[in-house]
PDB file of C-alpha atoms in Angstrom:
ATOM      1  CA  MET A 108       4.021  79.885  40.956  1.00 94.00           C
ATOM      2  CA  PHE A 109       5.366  77.505  43.575  1.00 96.00           C
ATOM      3  CA  VAL A 110       6.321  79.480  46.682  1.00 97.00           C
ATOM      4  CA  PRO A 111       7.964  77.554  49.541  1.00 96.00           C
ATOM      5  CA  SER A 112       6.752  78.730  52.938  1.00 95.00           C
ATOM      6  CA  ASP A 113      10.154  80.269  53.772  1.00 96.00           C
ATOM      7  CA  TYR A 114       9.855  82.627  50.817  1.00 97.00           C
ATOM      8  CA  ARG A 115       6.343  84.004  51.228  1.00 96.00           C
ATOM      9  CA  GLU A 116       6.064  87.766  51.578  1.00 92.00           C
ATOM     10  CA  PRO A 117       6.028  89.021  55.171  1.00 91.00           C
ATOM     11  CA  ASP A 118       3.090  91.322  54.380  1.00 94.00           C
ATOM     12  CA  VAL A 119       0.819  92.012  51.396  1.00 95.00           C
ATOM     13  CA  SER A 120       2.371  95.490  51.133  1.00 95.00           C
ATOM     14  CA  TRP A 121       5.578  93.842  49.885  1.00 97.00           C
ATOM     15  CA  MET A 122       3.729  92.579  46.802  1.00 97.00           C
ATOM     16  CA  ILE A 123       2.109  95.953  46.105  1.00 97.00           C
ATOM     17  CA  ASP A 124       5.407  97.798  46.527  1.00 97.00           C
ATOM     18  CA  LEU A 125       7.147  95.386  44.141  1.00 98.00           C
ATOM     19  CA  MET A 126       4.436  95.795  41.498  1.00 98.00           C
ATOM     20  CA  ARG A 127       4.465  99.602  41.726  1.00 97.00           C
ATOM     21  CA  GLY A 128       8.244  99.797  41.799  1.00 97.00           C
ATOM     22  CA  ASN A 129       8.663  97.393  38.860  1.00 98.00           C
ATOM     23  CA  PRO A 130       5.636  98.102  36.646  1.00 98.00           C
ATOM     24  CA  LEU A 131       6.965  96.652  33.384  1.00 98.00           C
ATOM     25  CA  ALA A 132       5.019  93.404  33.617  1.00 98.00           C
ATOM     26  CA  LEU A 133       4.931  90.360  31.379  1.00 98.00           C
ATOM     27  CA  MET A 134       1.351  89.551  30.383  1.00 98.00           C
ATOM     28  CA  VAL A 135       0.755  85.930  29.368  1.00 98.00           C
ATOM     29  CA  SER A 136      -2.466  84.512  27.963  1.00 97.00           C
ATOM     30  CA  ASN A 137      -3.496  81.330  26.202  1.00 94.00           C
ATOM     31  CA  GLY A 138      -3.286  81.082  22.448  1.00 88.00           C
ATOM     32  CA  THR A 139      -4.260  78.408  19.968  1.00 83.00           C
ATOM     33  CA  PRO A 140      -2.494  75.030  19.721  1.00 85.00           C
ATOM     34  CA  THR A 141      -0.804  76.408  16.595  1.00 86.00           C
ATOM     35  CA  ASP A 142       0.246  79.791  17.969  1.00 85.00           C
ATOM     36  CA  GLY A 143       0.939  78.748  21.539  1.00 88.00           C
ATOM     37  CA  PRO A 144       0.668  81.242  24.415  1.00 95.00           C
ATOM     38  CA  PHE A 145       1.010  84.993  23.896  1.00 97.00           C
ATOM     39  CA  ALA A 146       3.425  87.030  26.027  1.00 98.00           C
ATOM     40  CA  THR A 147       3.911  90.806  25.978  1.00 98.00           C
ATOM     41  CA  HIS A 148       6.007  93.123  28.149  1.00 98.00           C
ATOM     42  CA  LEU A 149       3.911  96.182  28.979  1.00 98.00           C
ATOM     43  CA  PRO A 150       3.415  98.888  31.623  1.00 98.00           C
ATOM     44  CA  VAL A 151       0.825  98.089  34.288  1.00 98.00           C
ATOM     45  CA  ILE A 152      -0.434 100.382  37.061  1.00 98.00           C
ATOM     46  CA  THR A 153      -2.916 100.167  39.895  1.00 97.00           C
ATOM     47  CA  ASP A 154      -6.270 101.601  38.800  1.00 97.00           C
ATOM     48  CA  PRO A 155      -6.446 105.072  40.449  1.00 95.00           C
ATOM     49  CA  GLY A 156     -10.137 104.381  41.110  1.00 93.00           C
ATOM     50  CA  TRP A 157      -9.359 101.300  43.194  1.00 93.00           C
ATOM     51  CA  GLU A 158      -9.570 102.125  46.880  1.00 87.00           C
ATOM     52  CA  GLY A 159      -8.554  98.840  48.505  1.00 84.00           C
ATOM     53  CA  PRO A 160      -7.645  97.725  51.064  1.00 89.00           C
ATOM     54  CA  ALA A 161      -5.690  94.868  49.547  1.00 92.00           C
ATOM     55  CA  ALA A 162      -6.604  91.306  50.446  1.00 95.00           C
ATOM     56  CA  ALA A 163      -3.814  88.906  51.402  1.00 93.00           C
ATOM     57  CA  ASP A 164      -3.793  87.471  47.869  1.00 96.00           C
ATOM     58  CA  LEU A 165      -4.699  90.816  46.204  1.00 97.00           C
ATOM     59  CA  VAL A 166      -8.075  89.434  45.104  1.00 97.00           C
ATOM     60  CA  GLY A 167     -10.292  92.266  43.820  1.00 97.00           C
ATOM     61  CA  MET A 168      -7.382  94.607  43.108  1.00 97.00           C
ATOM     62  CA  ARG A 169      -7.830  96.472  39.809  1.00 98.00           C
ATOM     63  CA  LEU A 170      -4.980  97.070  37.378  1.00 98.00           C
ATOM     64  CA  LEU A 171      -4.686  99.055  34.137  1.00 98.00           C
ATOM     65  CA  GLY A 172      -2.429  98.377  31.172  1.00 98.00           C
ATOM     66  CA  HIS A 173      -2.049  99.018  27.477  1.00 98.00           C
ATOM     67  CA  MET A 174      -0.307  97.613  24.408  1.00 98.00           C
ATOM     68  CA  ASN A 175      -0.016  98.302  20.680  1.00 98.00           C
ATOM     69  CA  ARG A 176      -3.200  97.327  18.826  1.00 98.00           C
ATOM     70  CA  ALA A 177      -0.992  96.001  16.004  1.00 98.00           C
ATOM     71  CA  ASN A 178       0.324  93.373  18.418  1.00 97.00           C
ATOM     72  CA  PRO A 179      -1.299  89.980  17.579  1.00 95.00           C
ATOM     73  CA  HIS A 180      -1.702  89.520  21.324  1.00 97.00           C
ATOM     74  CA  TRP A 181      -4.319  92.290  21.326  1.00 97.00           C
ATOM     75  CA  ALA A 182      -6.405  90.587  18.653  1.00 95.00           C
ATOM     76  CA  ALA A 183      -6.204  87.274  20.541  1.00 94.00           C
ATOM     77  CA  LEU A 184      -7.135  88.850  23.873  1.00 96.00           C
ATOM     78  CA  GLU A 185     -10.813  88.489  24.781  1.00 95.00           C
ATOM     79  CA  THR A 186     -12.806  90.224  27.489  1.00 97.00           C
ATOM     80  CA  GLY A 187     -13.515  87.719  30.251  1.00 97.00           C
ATOM     81  CA  SER A 188     -10.407  85.659  29.611  1.00 95.00           C
ATOM     82  CA  VAL A 189      -7.831  84.909  32.293  1.00 96.00           C
ATOM     83  CA  VAL A 190      -4.354  86.410  32.058  1.00 98.00           C
ATOM     84  CA  LEU A 191      -1.191  86.201  34.121  1.00 98.00           C
ATOM     85  CA  LEU A 192       0.845  89.301  34.899  1.00 98.00           C
ATOM     86  CA  THR A 193       4.354  88.712  36.229  1.00 98.00           C
ATOM     87  CA  PHE A 194       6.349  91.469  37.925  1.00 98.00           C
ATOM     88  CA  THR A 195      10.059  90.967  38.590  1.00 98.00           C
ATOM     89  CA  GLY A 196      11.760  92.824  41.426  1.00 98.00           C
ATOM     90  CA  PRO A 197      15.346  92.990  42.694  1.00 97.00           C
ATOM     91  CA  HIS A 198      17.457  89.864  42.226  1.00 98.00           C
ATOM     92  CA  ALA A 199      21.106  88.824  42.464  1.00 97.00           C
ATOM     93  CA  TYR A 200      23.410  85.807  42.288  1.00 97.00           C
ATOM     94  CA  VAL A 201      24.726  84.416  45.578  1.00 97.00           C
ATOM     95  CA  SER A 202      28.206  82.887  45.360  1.00 96.00           C
ATOM     96  CA  PRO A 203      29.034  80.091  47.847  1.00 95.00           C
ATOM     97  CA  ALA A 204      32.254  81.995  48.589  1.00 95.00           C
ATOM     98  CA  VAL A 205      30.120  84.515  50.520  1.00 95.00           C
ATOM     99  CA  TYR A 206      28.885  81.826  52.907  1.00 94.00           C
ATOM    100  CA  ASP A 207      32.416  81.004  54.057  1.00 90.00           C
ATOM    101  CA  ILE A 208      31.330  77.417  54.821  1.00 90.00           C
ATOM    102  CA  THR A 209      31.813  74.061  53.084  1.00 91.00           C
ATOM    103  CA  PRO A 210      29.973  72.295  51.595  1.00 94.00           C
ATOM    104  CA  ALA A 211      27.768  74.958  50.020  1.00 93.00           C
ATOM    105  CA  ALA A 212      25.839  75.545  46.820  1.00 95.00           C
ATOM    106  CA  PRO A 213      25.267  78.680  44.715  1.00 97.00           C
ATOM    107  CA  THR A 214      21.809  80.146  44.337  1.00 97.00           C
ATOM    108  CA  TRP A 215      19.952  83.175  43.034  1.00 98.00           C
ATOM    109  CA  ASN A 216      18.022  85.466  45.340  1.00 98.00           C
ATOM    110  CA  PHE A 217      15.031  86.998  43.579  1.00 98.00           C
ATOM    111  CA  THR A 218      11.665  88.641  44.068  1.00 98.00           C
ATOM    112  CA  SER A 219       8.576  88.272  41.910  1.00 98.00           C
ATOM    113  CA  VAL A 220       4.798  88.657  41.958  1.00 98.00           C
ATOM    114  CA  HIS A 221       2.431  86.642  39.779  1.00 98.00           C
ATOM    115  CA  ALA A 222      -1.015  88.224  39.487  1.00 98.00           C
ATOM    116  CA  HIS A 223      -3.813  86.202  37.890  1.00 98.00           C
ATOM    117  CA  GLY A 224      -6.883  88.062  36.752  1.00 98.00           C
ATOM    118  CA  VAL A 225      -9.805  88.535  34.388  1.00 98.00           C
ATOM    119  CA  VAL A 226      -9.242  91.005  31.580  1.00 98.00           C
ATOM    120  CA  GLU A 227     -11.692  93.576  30.204  1.00 98.00           C
ATOM    121  CA  LYS A 228     -10.720  95.263  26.948  1.00 98.00           C
ATOM    122  CA  ILE A 229     -11.509  98.971  26.646  1.00 98.00           C
ATOM    123  CA  ASP A 230     -13.175 100.126  23.424  1.00 94.00           C
ATOM    124  CA  SER A 231     -13.802 103.785  24.253  1.00 97.00           C
ATOM    125  CA  THR A 232     -11.256 106.268  22.903  1.00 97.00           C
ATOM    126  CA  GLU A 233     -11.755 108.535  25.915  1.00 97.00           C
ATOM    127  CA  GLU A 234     -11.281 105.666  28.381  1.00 98.00           C
ATOM    128  CA  THR A 235      -8.158 104.571  26.529  1.00 98.00           C
ATOM    129  CA  LEU A 236      -6.841 108.127  26.688  1.00 98.00           C
ATOM    130  CA  GLY A 237      -7.598 108.061  30.417  1.00 98.00           C
ATOM    131  CA  VAL A 238      -5.476 104.918  30.860  1.00 98.00           C
ATOM    132  CA  VAL A 239      -2.574 106.547  29.012  1.00 98.00           C
ATOM    133  CA  GLN A 240      -2.855 109.707  31.118  1.00 98.00           C
ATOM    134  CA  ALA A 241      -3.126 107.735  34.372  1.00 98.00           C
ATOM    135  CA  THR A 242      -0.034 105.738  33.399  1.00 98.00           C
ATOM    136  CA  VAL A 243       1.935 108.914  32.670  1.00 98.00           C
ATOM    137  CA  GLN A 244       0.861 110.436  35.985  1.00 97.00           C
ATOM    138  CA  ALA A 245       1.847 107.321  37.940  1.00 97.00           C
ATOM    139  CA  PHE A 246       5.251 107.003  36.273  1.00 97.00           C
ATOM    140  CA  GLU A 247       6.130 110.685  36.387  1.00 97.00           C
ATOM    141  CA  LYS A 248       5.355 110.715  40.118  1.00 95.00           C
ATOM    142  CA  GLU A 249       7.414 107.581  40.811  1.00 95.00           C
ATOM    143  CA  PHE A 250      10.211 107.702  38.232  1.00 97.00           C
ATOM    144  CA  GLY A 251      10.096 110.982  36.328  1.00 97.00           C
ATOM    145  CA  HIS A 252      10.339 114.709  36.929  1.00 95.00           C
ATOM    146  CA  SER A 253       6.641 115.644  37.334  1.00 93.00           C
ATOM    147  CA  TRP A 254       6.401 116.404  33.616  1.00 97.00           C
ATOM    148  CA  ASP A 255       3.272 118.395  32.715  1.00 96.00           C
ATOM    149  CA  MET A 256       1.457 116.489  29.957  1.00 97.00           C
ATOM    150  CA  SER A 257      -1.193 119.164  29.340  1.00 96.00           C
ATOM    151  CA  GLU A 258       0.454 120.465  26.170  1.00 97.00           C
ATOM    152  CA  SER A 259       0.774 116.924  24.783  1.00 97.00           C
ATOM    153  CA  VAL A 260      -2.811 115.708  25.249  1.00 96.00           C
ATOM    154  CA  ASP A 261      -3.716 116.584  21.642  1.00 96.00           C
ATOM    155  CA  TYR A 262      -0.746 114.477  20.518  1.00 97.00           C
ATOM    156  CA  PHE A 263      -1.968 111.664  22.762  1.00 97.00           C
ATOM    157  CA  ARG A 264      -5.351 111.831  21.024  1.00 97.00           C
ATOM    158  CA  LYS A 265      -3.648 111.303  17.662  1.00 97.00           C
ATOM    159  CA  ILE A 266      -1.849 108.137  18.773  1.00 97.00           C
ATOM    160  CA  VAL A 267      -4.581 106.660  21.008  1.00 97.00           C
ATOM    161  CA  PRO A 268      -6.343 104.868  18.086  1.00 97.00           C
ATOM    162  CA  GLY A 269      -3.300 102.611  17.947  1.00 98.00           C
ATOM    163  CA  VAL A 270      -3.403 101.855  21.681  1.00 98.00           C
ATOM    164  CA  GLY A 271      -5.202  98.853  23.160  1.00 98.00           C
ATOM    165  CA  ALA A 272      -6.064  99.495  26.815  1.00 98.00           C
ATOM    166  CA  PHE A 273      -7.535  97.081  29.342  1.00 98.00           C
ATOM    167  CA  HIS A 274      -8.571  96.499  32.945  1.00 98.00           C
ATOM    168  CA  VAL A 275      -7.547  93.433  34.944  1.00 98.00           C
ATOM    169  CA  ARG A 276      -9.461  92.344  38.037  1.00 98.00           C
ATOM    170  CA  VAL A 277      -7.078  90.281  40.129  1.00 98.00           C
ATOM    171  CA  THR A 278      -8.434  86.886  41.193  1.00 98.00           C
ATOM    172  CA  ARG A 279      -5.316  85.812  43.097  1.00 97.00           C
ATOM    173  CA  ALA A 280      -1.642  86.653  43.412  1.00 98.00           C
ATOM    174  CA  GLU A 281       1.474  85.000  44.797  1.00 97.00           C
ATOM    175  CA  GLY A 282       4.628  86.743  45.940  1.00 97.00           C
ATOM    176  CA  MET A 283       8.021  85.038  45.905  1.00 97.00           C
ATOM    177  CA  PHE A 284      10.663  86.756  48.041  1.00 98.00           C
ATOM    178  CA  LYS A 285      13.617  84.367  48.007  1.00 98.00           C
ATOM    179  CA  LEU A 286      16.099  86.241  50.186  1.00 98.00           C
ATOM    180  CA  SER A 287      18.215  83.612  51.979  1.00 97.00           C
ATOM    181  CA  GLN A 288      15.604  83.136  54.727  1.00 97.00           C
ATOM    182  CA  GLU A 289      16.672  79.503  55.122  1.00 95.00           C
ATOM    183  CA  GLN A 290      20.217  80.510  56.084  1.00 95.00           C
ATOM    184  CA  ARG A 291      21.516  81.290  59.559  1.00 94.00           C
ATOM    185  CA  PRO A 292      21.403  85.016  60.524  1.00 95.00           C
ATOM    186  CA  GLU A 293      25.168  85.432  60.293  1.00 95.00           C
ATOM    187  CA  ILE A 294      25.233  83.978  56.769  1.00 95.00           C
ATOM    188  CA  ARG A 295      22.335  86.195  55.662  1.00 96.00           C
ATOM    189  CA  GLU A 296      24.298  89.178  56.983  1.00 96.00           C
ATOM    190  CA  ARG A 297      27.306  88.149  54.870  1.00 97.00           C
ATOM    191  CA  VAL A 298      25.088  88.018  51.791  1.00 97.00           C
ATOM    192  CA  VAL A 299      23.647  91.456  52.602  1.00 97.00           C
ATOM    193  CA  ARG A 300      27.129  92.950  52.965  1.00 97.00           C
ATOM    194  CA  SER A 301      28.244  91.313  49.733  1.00 96.00           C
ATOM    195  CA  PHE A 302      25.300  92.774  47.800  1.00 97.00           C
ATOM    196  CA  ALA A 303      25.532  96.204  49.431  1.00 95.00           C
ATOM    197  CA  GLY A 304      29.200  96.485  48.496  1.00 93.00           C
ATOM    198  CA  ARG A 305      28.694  95.822  44.800  1.00 92.00           C
ATOM    199  CA  GLY A 306      27.799  99.402  43.813  1.00 89.00           C
ATOM    200  CA  CYS A 307      24.948  98.112  41.664  1.00 94.00           C
ATOM    201  CA  THR A 308      21.355  99.289  42.087  1.00 95.00           C
ATOM    202  CA  ARG A 309      19.912  95.800  41.662  1.00 96.00           C
ATOM    203  CA  HIS A 310      22.232  94.339  44.308  1.00 97.00           C
ATOM    204  CA  THR A 311      21.638  97.264  46.665  1.00 97.00           C
ATOM    205  CA  GLN A 312      17.854  96.890  46.369  1.00 97.00           C
ATOM    206  CA  THR A 313      18.124  93.169  47.081  1.00 98.00           C
ATOM    207  CA  ALA A 314      20.273  93.882  50.143  1.00 98.00           C
ATOM    208  CA  ASP A 315      17.727  96.471  51.358  1.00 97.00           C
ATOM    209  CA  LEU A 316      14.890  93.956  51.124  1.00 97.00           C
ATOM    210  CA  MET A 317      16.933  91.334  52.959  1.00 97.00           C
ATOM    211  CA  SER A 318      17.589  93.857  55.741  1.00 96.00           C
ATOM    212  CA  ARG A 319      13.843  94.474  56.093  1.00 95.00           C
ATOM    213  CA  LEU A 320      13.017  90.823  56.727  1.00 93.00           C
ATOM    214  CA  PRO A 321      11.461  90.120  60.144  1.00 88.00           C
TER     215      PRO A 321
END
């Protein structure tokens, strides 16, 4: 991903926060000349066993994910192959009317992390079950209501044979935080106010990130 210097993340924590707050990633891997590349939207979490700290480009970070084994992507995926995981964060359209200057051009503020890594497929049923349980724990803590899965583990065991789980060891990552950094402070403030007044979660989150910029 091409990231102009103005739009690089202020700190590596911004990338980690975006990935954890927007864990439905798009995994892309090479296919054959006939099939073309494979792409699958799937949940991805930080491996609970990874202790960090995170490098500036997230190299060495470990991620966990899973997909349906019936997905042709799973059959095409090979341990040792390189994959790309893209995470999309808050984003919003910027109308030139907000700038209150002429000439001006519209744009789209957006945030994204591209994580490249080496994949390792998991064959063990117990390890696969562990990935499913770790994913539930992570999402219930962040987005749910602390649901107790203990009474559903036997059900998980019944469906796990259809689940393809994997590790990804990150080899590099780039964060794109395009948040009007190239504009004058007073214009950025107009954009922030415009987003904050929309009453939309996506716009509000974008405004919050803009307000956190150094």
